PDB file of C-alpha atoms in Angstrom:
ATOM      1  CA  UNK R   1    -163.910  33.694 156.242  1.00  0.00           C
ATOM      2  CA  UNK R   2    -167.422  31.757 156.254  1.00  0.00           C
ATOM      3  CA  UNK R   3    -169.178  31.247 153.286  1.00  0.00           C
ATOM      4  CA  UNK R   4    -172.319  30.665 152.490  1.00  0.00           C
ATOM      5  CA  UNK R   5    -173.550  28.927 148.871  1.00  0.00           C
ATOM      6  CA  UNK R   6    -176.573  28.749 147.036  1.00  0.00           C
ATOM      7  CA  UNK R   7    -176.535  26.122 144.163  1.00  0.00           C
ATOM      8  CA  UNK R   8    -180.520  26.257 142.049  1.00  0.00           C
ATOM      9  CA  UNK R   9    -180.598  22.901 141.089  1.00  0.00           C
ATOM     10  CA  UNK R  10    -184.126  23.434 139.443  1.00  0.00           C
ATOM     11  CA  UNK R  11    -185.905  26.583 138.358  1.00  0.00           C
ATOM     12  CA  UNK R  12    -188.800  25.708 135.764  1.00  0.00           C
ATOM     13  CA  UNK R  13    -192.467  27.244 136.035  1.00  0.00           C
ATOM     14  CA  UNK R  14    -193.364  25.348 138.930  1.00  0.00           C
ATOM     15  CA  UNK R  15    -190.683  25.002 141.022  1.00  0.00           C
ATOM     16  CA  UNK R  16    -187.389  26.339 142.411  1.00  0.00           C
ATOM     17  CA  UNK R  17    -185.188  24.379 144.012  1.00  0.00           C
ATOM     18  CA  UNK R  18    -181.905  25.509 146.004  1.00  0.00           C
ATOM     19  CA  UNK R  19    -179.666  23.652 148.024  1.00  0.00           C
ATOM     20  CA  UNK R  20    -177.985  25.718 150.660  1.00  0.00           C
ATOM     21  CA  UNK R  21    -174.440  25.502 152.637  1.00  0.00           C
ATOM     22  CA  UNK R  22    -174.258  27.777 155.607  1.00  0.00           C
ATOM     23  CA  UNK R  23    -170.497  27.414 157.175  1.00  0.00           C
ATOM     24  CA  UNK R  24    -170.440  28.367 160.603  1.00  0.00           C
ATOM     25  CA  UNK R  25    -170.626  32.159 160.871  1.00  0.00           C
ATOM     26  CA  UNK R  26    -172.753  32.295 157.423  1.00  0.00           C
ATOM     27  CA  UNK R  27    -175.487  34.567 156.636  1.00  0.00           C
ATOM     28  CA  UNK R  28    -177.580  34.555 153.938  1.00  0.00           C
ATOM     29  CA  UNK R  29    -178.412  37.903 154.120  1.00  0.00           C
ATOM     30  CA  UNK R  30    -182.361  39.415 154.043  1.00  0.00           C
ATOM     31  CA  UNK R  31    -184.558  38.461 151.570  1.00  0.00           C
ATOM     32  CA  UNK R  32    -187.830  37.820 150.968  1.00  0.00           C
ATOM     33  CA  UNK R  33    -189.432  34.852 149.805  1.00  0.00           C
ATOM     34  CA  UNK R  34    -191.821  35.296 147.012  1.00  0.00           C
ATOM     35  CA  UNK R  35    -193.453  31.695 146.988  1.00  0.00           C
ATOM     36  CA  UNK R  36    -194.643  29.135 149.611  1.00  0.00           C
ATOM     37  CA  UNK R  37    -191.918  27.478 150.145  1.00  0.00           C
ATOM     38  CA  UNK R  38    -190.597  23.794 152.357  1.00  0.00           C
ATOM     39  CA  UNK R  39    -187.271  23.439 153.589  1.00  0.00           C
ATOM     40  CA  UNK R  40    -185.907  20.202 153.770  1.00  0.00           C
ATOM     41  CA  UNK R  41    -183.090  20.270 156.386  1.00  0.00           C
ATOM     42  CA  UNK R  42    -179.840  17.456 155.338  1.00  0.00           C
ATOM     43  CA  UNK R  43    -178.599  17.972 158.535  1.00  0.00           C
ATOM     44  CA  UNK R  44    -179.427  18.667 162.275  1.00  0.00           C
ATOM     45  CA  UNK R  45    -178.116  21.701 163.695  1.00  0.00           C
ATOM     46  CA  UNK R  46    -179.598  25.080 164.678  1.00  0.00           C
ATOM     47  CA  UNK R  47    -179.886  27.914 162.843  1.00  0.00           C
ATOM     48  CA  UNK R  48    -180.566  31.807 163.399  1.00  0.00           C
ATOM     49  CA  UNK R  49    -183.030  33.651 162.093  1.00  0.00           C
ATOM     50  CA  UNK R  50    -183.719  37.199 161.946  1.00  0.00           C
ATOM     51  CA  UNK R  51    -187.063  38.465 161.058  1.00  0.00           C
ATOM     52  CA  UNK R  52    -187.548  41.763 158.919  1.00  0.00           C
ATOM     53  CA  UNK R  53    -188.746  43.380 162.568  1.00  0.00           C
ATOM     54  CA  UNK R  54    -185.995  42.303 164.212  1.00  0.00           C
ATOM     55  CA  UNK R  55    -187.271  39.432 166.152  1.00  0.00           C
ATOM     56  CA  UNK R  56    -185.301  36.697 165.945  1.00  0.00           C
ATOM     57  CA  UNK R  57    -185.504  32.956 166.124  1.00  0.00           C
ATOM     58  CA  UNK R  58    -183.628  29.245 166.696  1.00  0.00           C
ATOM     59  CA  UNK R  59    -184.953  26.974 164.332  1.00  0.00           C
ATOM     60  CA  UNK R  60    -183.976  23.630 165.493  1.00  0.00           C
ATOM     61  CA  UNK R  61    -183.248  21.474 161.682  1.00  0.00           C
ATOM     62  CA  UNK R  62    -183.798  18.082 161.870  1.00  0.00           C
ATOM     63  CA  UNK R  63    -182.339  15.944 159.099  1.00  0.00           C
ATOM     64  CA  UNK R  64    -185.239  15.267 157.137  1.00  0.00           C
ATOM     65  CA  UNK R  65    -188.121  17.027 158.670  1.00  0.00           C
ATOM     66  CA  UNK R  66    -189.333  18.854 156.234  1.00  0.00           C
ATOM     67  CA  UNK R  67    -191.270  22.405 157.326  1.00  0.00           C
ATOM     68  CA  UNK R  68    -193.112  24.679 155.593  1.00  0.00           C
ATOM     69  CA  UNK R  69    -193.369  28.558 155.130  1.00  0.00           C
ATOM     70  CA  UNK R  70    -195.441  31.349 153.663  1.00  0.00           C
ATOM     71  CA  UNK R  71    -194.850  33.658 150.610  1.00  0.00           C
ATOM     72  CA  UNK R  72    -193.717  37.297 151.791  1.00  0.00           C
ATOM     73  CA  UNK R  73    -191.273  35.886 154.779  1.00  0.00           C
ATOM     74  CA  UNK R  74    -188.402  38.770 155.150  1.00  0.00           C
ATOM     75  CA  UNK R  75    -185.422  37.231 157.141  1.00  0.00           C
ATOM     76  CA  UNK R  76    -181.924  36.863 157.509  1.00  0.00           C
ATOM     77  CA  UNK R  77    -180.596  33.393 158.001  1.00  0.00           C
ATOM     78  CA  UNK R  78    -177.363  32.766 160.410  1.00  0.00           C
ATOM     79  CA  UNK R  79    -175.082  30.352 161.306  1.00  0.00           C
ATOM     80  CA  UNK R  80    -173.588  31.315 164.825  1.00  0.00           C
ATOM     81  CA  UNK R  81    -172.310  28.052 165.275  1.00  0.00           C
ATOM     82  CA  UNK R  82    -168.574  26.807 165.560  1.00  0.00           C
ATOM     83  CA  UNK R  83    -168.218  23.541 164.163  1.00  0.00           C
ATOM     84  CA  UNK R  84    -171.266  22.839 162.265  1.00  0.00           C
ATOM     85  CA  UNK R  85    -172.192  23.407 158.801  1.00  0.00           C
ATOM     86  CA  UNK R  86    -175.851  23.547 158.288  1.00  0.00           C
ATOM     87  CA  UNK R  87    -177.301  22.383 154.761  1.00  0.00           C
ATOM     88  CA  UNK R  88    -180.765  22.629 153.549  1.00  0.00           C
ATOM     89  CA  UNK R  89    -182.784  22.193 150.141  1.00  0.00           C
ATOM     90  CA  UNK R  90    -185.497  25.038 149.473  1.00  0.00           C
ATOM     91  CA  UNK R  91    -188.206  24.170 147.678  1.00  0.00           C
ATOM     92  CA  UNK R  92    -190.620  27.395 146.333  1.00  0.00           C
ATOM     93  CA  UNK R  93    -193.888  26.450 144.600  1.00  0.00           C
ATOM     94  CA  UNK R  94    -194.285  28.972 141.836  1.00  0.00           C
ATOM     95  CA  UNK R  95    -198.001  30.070 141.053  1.00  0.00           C
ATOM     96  CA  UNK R  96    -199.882  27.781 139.358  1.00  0.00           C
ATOM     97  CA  UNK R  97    -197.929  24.659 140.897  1.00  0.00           C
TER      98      UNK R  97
END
């Protein structure tokens, strides 16, 4: 069965930090993200996402390209993947950051 792991490597009052291990056929299931956050991809792969509406999107990671997104995104992140484990670090600015 695929997993998928968060690990918070930092949580202080300006910052969270998560590193994230999608297997292939991982979810990290909806959510929404309080904070601005960046996401700073340690790998290049694709990954799924599914937006609160149902939309859904590829976002194409590219190891080290960092992007950024805004505070209330609702989504479901997938891995539909075979071979490829995607791995990213989340960064959330906390008010006041």
């Amino acid at each position: 069965m695929a997993t998928t792991h968060g690990e918070t490597q930092l949580d202080n009052e300006h910052f969270r930090v998560i590193k994230w291990t999608i297997e292939p056929g991982g979810v990290i299931d909806m959510h929404t993200h309080e904070y601005e956050y960046v996401v700073v991809p340690l790998v290049t792969a694709s990954m799924h996402v599914v937006q609160a509406d149902g939309q859904e999107l590829v976002a194409q990671l590219v190891e080290g390209v960092s992007y950024t997104r805004p505070a209330g995104s609702r989504h479901r992140v997938e891995n539909r993947g075979a071979t490829d484990t995607i791995v990213f670090v989340e960064v959330e600015k906390k008010p006041g950051a």
